[in-house]
Short mmCIF file of C-alpha atoms and ligand atoms in Angstrom, two decimals:
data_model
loop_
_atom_site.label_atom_id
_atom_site.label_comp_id
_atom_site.label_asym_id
_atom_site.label_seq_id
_atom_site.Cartn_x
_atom_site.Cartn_y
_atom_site.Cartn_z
CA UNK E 1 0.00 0.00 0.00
CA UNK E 2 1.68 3.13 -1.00
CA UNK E 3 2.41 6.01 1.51
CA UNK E 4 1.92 10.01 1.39
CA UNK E 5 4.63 12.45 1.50
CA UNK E 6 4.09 16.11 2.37
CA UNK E 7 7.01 18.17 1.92
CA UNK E 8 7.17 22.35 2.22
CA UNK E 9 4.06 22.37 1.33
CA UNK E 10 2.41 26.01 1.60
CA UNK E 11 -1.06 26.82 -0.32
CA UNK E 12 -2.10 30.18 -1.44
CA UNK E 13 -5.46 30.56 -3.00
CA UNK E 14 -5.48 33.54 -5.47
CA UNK E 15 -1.80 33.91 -5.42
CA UNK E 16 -0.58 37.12 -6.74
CA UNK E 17 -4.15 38.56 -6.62
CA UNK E 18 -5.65 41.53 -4.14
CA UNK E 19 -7.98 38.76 -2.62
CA UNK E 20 -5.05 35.91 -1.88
CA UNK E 21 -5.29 33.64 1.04
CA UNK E 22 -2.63 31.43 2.13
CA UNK E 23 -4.93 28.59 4.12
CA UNK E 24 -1.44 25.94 4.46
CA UNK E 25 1.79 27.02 5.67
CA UNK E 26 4.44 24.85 5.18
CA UNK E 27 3.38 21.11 5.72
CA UNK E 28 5.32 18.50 6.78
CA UNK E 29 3.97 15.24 6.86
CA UNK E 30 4.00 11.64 6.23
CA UNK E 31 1.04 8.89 6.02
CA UNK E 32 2.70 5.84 5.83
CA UNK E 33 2.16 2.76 4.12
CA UNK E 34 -1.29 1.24 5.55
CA UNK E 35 -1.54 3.08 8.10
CA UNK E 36 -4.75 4.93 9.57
CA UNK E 37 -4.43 8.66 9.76
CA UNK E 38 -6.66 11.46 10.75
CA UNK E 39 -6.79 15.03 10.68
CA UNK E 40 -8.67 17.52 13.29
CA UNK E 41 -8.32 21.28 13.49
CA UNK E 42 -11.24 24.24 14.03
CA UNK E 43 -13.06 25.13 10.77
CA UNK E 44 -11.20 27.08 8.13
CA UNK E 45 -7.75 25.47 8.62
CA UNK E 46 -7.25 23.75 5.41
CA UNK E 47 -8.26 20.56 5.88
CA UNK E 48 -10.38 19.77 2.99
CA UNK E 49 -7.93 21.90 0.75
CA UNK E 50 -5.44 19.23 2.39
CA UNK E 51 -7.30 16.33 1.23
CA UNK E 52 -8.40 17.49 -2.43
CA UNK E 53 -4.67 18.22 -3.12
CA UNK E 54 -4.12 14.05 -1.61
CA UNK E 55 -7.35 13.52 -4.18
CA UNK E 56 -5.79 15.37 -7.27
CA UNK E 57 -7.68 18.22 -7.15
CA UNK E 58 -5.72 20.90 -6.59
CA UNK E 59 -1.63 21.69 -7.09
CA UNK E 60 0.05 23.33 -4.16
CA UNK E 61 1.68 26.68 -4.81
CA UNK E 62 4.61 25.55 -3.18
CA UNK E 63 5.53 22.43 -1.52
CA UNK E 64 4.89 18.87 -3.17
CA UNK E 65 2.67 16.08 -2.31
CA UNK E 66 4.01 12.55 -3.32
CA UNK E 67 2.58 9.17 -3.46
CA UNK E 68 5.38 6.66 -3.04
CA UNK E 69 7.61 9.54 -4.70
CA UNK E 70 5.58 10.38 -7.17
CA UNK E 71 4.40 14.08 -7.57
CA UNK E 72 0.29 13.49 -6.79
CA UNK E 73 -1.32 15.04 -10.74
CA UNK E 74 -4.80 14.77 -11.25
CA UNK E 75 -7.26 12.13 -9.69
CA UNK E 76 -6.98 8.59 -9.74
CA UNK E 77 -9.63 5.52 -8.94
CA UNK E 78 -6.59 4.66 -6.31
CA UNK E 79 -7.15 7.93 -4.70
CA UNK E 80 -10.76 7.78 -3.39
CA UNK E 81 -12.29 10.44 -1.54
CA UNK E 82 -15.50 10.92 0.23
CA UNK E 83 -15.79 14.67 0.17
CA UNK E 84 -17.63 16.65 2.96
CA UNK E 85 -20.35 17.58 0.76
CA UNK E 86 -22.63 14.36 -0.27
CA UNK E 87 -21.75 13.87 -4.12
CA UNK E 88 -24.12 11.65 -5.03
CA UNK E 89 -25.68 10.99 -8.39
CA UNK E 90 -29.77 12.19 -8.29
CA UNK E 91 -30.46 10.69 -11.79
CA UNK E 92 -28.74 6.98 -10.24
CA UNK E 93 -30.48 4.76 -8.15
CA UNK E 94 -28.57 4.15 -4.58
CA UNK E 95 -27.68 0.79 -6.23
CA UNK E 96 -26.51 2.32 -9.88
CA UNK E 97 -24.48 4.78 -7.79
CA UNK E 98 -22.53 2.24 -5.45
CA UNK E 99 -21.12 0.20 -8.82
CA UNK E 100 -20.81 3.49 -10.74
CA UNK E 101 -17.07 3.20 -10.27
CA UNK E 102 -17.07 -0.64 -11.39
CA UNK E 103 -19.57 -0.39 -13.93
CA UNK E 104 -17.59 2.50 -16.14
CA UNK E 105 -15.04 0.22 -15.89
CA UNK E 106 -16.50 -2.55 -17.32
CA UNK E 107 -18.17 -4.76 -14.54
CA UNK E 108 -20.56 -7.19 -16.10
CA UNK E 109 -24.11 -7.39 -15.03
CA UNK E 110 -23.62 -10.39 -12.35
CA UNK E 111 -19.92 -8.23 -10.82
CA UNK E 112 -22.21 -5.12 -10.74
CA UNK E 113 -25.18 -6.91 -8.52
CA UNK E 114 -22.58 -8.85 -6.23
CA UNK E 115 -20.82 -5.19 -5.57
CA UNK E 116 -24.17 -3.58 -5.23
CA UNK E 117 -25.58 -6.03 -2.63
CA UNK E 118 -22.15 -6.16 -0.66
CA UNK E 119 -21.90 -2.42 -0.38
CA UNK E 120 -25.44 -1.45 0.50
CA UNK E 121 -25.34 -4.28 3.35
CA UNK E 122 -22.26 -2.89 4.00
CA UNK E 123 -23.69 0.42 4.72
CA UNK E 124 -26.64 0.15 6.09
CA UNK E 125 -28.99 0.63 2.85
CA UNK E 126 -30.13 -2.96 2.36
CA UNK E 127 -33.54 -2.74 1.22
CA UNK E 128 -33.15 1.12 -0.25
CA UNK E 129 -30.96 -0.39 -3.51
CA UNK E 130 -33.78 0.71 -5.84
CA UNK E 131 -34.46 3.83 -3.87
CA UNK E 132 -33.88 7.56 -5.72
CA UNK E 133 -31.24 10.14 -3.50
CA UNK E 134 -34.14 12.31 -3.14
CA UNK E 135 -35.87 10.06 -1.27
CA UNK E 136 -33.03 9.69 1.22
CA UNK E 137 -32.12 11.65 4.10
CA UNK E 138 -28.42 13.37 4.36
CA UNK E 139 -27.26 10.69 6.31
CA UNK E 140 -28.29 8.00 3.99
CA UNK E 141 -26.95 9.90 1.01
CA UNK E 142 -23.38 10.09 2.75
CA UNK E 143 -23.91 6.41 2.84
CA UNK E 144 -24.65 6.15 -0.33
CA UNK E 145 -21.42 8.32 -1.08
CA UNK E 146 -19.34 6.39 1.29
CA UNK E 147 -20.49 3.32 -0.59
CA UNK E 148 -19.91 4.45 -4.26
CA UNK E 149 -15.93 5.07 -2.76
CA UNK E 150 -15.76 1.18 -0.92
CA UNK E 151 -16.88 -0.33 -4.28
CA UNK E 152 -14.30 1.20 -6.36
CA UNK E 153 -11.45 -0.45 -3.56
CA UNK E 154 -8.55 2.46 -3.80
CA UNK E 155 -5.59 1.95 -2.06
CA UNK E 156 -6.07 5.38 -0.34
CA UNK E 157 -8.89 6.35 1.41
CA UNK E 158 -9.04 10.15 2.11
CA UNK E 159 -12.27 10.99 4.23
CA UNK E 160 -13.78 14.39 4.88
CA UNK E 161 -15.93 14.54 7.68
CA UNK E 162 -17.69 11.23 6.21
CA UNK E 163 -20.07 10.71 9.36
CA UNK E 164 -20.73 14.11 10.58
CA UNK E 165 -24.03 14.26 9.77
CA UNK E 166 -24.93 10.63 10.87
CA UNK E 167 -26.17 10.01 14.28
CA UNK E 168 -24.46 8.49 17.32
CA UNK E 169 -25.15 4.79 17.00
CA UNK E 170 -24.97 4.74 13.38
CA UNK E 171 -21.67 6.63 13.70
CA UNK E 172 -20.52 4.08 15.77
CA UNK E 173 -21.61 1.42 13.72
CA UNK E 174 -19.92 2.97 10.68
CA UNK E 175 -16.39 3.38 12.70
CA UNK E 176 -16.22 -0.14 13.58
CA UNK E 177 -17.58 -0.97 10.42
CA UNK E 178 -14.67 1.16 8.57
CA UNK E 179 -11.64 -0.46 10.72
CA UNK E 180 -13.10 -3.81 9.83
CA UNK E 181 -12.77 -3.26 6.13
CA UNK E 182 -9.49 -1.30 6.69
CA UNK E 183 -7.91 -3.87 8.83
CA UNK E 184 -8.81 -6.19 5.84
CA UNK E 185 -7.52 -4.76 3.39
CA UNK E 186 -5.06 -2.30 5.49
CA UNK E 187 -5.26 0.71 2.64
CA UNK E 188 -3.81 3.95 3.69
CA UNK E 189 -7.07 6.22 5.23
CA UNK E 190 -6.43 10.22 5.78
CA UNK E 191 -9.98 10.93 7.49
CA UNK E 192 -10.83 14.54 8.28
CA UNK E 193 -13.39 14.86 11.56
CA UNK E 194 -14.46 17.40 14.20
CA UNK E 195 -14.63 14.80 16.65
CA UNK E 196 -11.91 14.18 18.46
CA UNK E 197 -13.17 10.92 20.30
CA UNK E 198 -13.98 9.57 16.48
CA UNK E 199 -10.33 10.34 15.88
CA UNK E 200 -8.90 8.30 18.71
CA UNK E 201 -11.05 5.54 18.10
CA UNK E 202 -9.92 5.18 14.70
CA UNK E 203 -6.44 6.30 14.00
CA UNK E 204 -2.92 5.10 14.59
CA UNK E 205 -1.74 8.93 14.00
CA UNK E 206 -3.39 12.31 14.42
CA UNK E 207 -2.75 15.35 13.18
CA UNK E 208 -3.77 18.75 15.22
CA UNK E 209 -3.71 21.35 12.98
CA UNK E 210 -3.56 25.17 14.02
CA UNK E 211 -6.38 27.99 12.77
CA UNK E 212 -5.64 29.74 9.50
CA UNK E 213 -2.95 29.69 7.88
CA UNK E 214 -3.41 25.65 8.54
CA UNK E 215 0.12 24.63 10.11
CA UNK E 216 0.72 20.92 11.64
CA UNK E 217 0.32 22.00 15.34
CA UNK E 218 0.99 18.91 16.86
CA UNK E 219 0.68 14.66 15.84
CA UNK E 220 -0.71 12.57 18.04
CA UNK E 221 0.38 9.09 18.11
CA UNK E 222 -2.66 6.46 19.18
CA UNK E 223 -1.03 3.60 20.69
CA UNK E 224 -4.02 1.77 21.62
CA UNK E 225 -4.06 -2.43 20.59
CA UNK E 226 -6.16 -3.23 18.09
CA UNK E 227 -8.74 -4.28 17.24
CA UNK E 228 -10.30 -1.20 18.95
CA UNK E 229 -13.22 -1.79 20.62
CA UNK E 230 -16.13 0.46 22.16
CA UNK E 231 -14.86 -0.25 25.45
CA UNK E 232 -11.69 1.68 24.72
CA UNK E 233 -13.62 4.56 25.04
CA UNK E 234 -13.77 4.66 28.32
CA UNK E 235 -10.19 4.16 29.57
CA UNK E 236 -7.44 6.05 31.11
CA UNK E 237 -5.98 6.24 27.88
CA UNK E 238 -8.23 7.48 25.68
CA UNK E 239 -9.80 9.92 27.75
CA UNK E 240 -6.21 11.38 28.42
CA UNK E 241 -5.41 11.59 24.94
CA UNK E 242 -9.00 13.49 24.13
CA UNK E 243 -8.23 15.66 26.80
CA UNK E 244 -4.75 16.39 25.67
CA UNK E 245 -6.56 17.28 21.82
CA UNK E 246 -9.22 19.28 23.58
CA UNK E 247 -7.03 21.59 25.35
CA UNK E 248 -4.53 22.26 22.06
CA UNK E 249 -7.51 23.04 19.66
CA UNK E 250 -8.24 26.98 19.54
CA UNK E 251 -11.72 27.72 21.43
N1 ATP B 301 -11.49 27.10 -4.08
C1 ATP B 301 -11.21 28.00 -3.15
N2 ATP B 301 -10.92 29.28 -3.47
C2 ATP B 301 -10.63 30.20 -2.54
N3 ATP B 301 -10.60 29.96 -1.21
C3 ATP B 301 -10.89 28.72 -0.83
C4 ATP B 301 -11.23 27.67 -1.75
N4 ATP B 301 -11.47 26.53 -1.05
C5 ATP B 301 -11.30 26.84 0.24
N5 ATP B 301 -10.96 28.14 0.39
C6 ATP B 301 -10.65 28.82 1.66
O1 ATP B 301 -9.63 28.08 2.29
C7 ATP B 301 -9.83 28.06 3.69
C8 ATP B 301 -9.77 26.61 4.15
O2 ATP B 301 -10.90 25.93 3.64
P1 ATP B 301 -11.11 24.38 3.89
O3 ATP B 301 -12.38 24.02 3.23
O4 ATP B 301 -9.89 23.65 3.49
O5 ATP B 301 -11.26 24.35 5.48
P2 ATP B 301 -11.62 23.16 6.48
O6 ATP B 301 -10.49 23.06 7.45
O7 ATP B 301 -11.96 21.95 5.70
O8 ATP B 301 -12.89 23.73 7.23
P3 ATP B 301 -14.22 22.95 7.77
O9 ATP B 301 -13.80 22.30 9.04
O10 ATP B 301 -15.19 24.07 8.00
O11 ATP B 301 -14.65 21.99 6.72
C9 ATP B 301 -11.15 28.76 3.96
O12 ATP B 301 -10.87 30.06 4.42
C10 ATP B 301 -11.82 28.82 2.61
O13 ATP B 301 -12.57 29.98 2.48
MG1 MG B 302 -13.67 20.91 5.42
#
């Protein structure tokens, strides 16, 4: 599984224009090889911009982003990325949009249902395959979009904010769910979240970032066994470390 190298990297958007806003200021970081990483810091501070770059979205003005030294160009179906706003197809059935990724690549019929029916169990849809977006709520439509990204199989996972809007059992459903598939197929995960306890539970590595311009504040290193269970949650550890986060975020 490959791993992420941040080097210098400082983002202006705008550059050389009245308007310019340098949201990154000279990133350093690494996300090795398999490894599960996340990413907290207040609103504002560059996070997503962090991620699209990882995704291919956008160049950095300065700086470069490598994947297994290679300079990161444009997107790639190894690259997947749940973005922060739902990007689901309306005109696709929840079904049609969780093999979109397999189908334009040439699934046949029979791949196409077996992917569908793994990825909507998977998720929590079963029974909604045939159902339109718009007759989802925003939770099931990240689902849906969190799906679409597990079908396609990429050997990075970048997450923004994927459960934010779900609630707390289902969020806790979808962690466990998410380090169970990760810890099967051990791809490399950057996942962006406000919630630092979600964080913990998850990664091996987190990164605190500082408000506007985005800097790497501090990185956190999780060094609790897995498999992580719920009952982690509630020890010595964990609650140390989230205090630890809590107090070096800006209030
Ligand atoms: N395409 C763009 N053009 C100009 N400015 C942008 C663009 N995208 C983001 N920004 C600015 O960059 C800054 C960082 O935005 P970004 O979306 O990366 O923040 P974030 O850390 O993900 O915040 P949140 O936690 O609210 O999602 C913001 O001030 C935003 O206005
Ligand atoms: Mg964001």
């Amino acid at each position: 599984m490959p791993e992420i190298n941040i080097e210098n990297l400082t983002h202006t958007f705008g550059k050389g224009q009245p308007n310019e806003l340098t949201v990154l200021d000279n990133i350093n970081l690494t996300f090795e090889s398999g490894s599960f990483n996340a990413i907290v810091g207040t609103s504002g501070c560059g996070k997503s911009t962090l991620l699209k770059m990882m995704a291919g979205l956008f160049t950095p003005s300065d700086g470069s982003m490598k994947l297994d030294d290679k300079v990161i160009q444009g997107t790639d179906r190894r690259r997947g990325m749940v973005f922060q706003q739902d990007a689901v197809f309306p005109w696709m059935t929840v079904a049609k949009n969780i093999s979109y990724g397999p189908r334009l690549r040439g699934a046949s019929a029979a791949q196409q249902r077996e992917i569908e029916a793994k990825w909507t169990q998977a998720v929590g849809l079963k029974g909604f395959e045939d159902r339109w977006p718009r007759e989802l709520s925003g939770g099931m439509r990240k689902r849906v979009d969190i799906g679409r990204v597990y079908a396609n199989d990429p050997d990075v996972l970048l997450m923004d904010e994927p459960f934010g809007a779900l609630d707390a059992q289902t969020k806790e459903r979808m962690q466990s769910d998410l380090l169970d598939t990760w810890s099967q197929s051990r791809k490399t995960v950057v996942f962006v979240t406000h919630d630092l306890e979600e964080a913990i539970f998850l990664a091996d590595k987190i990164v605190v970032m500082s408000a506007r311009p985005g800097r790497v504040h501090h990185i956190e290193t999780v060094s609790l066994p897995r498999p992580r269970t719920d009952a982690m949650r509630l020890t010595d550890e964990f609650i140390q470390i989230k205090r630890r986060l809590w107090e070096m975020l800006d209030h």
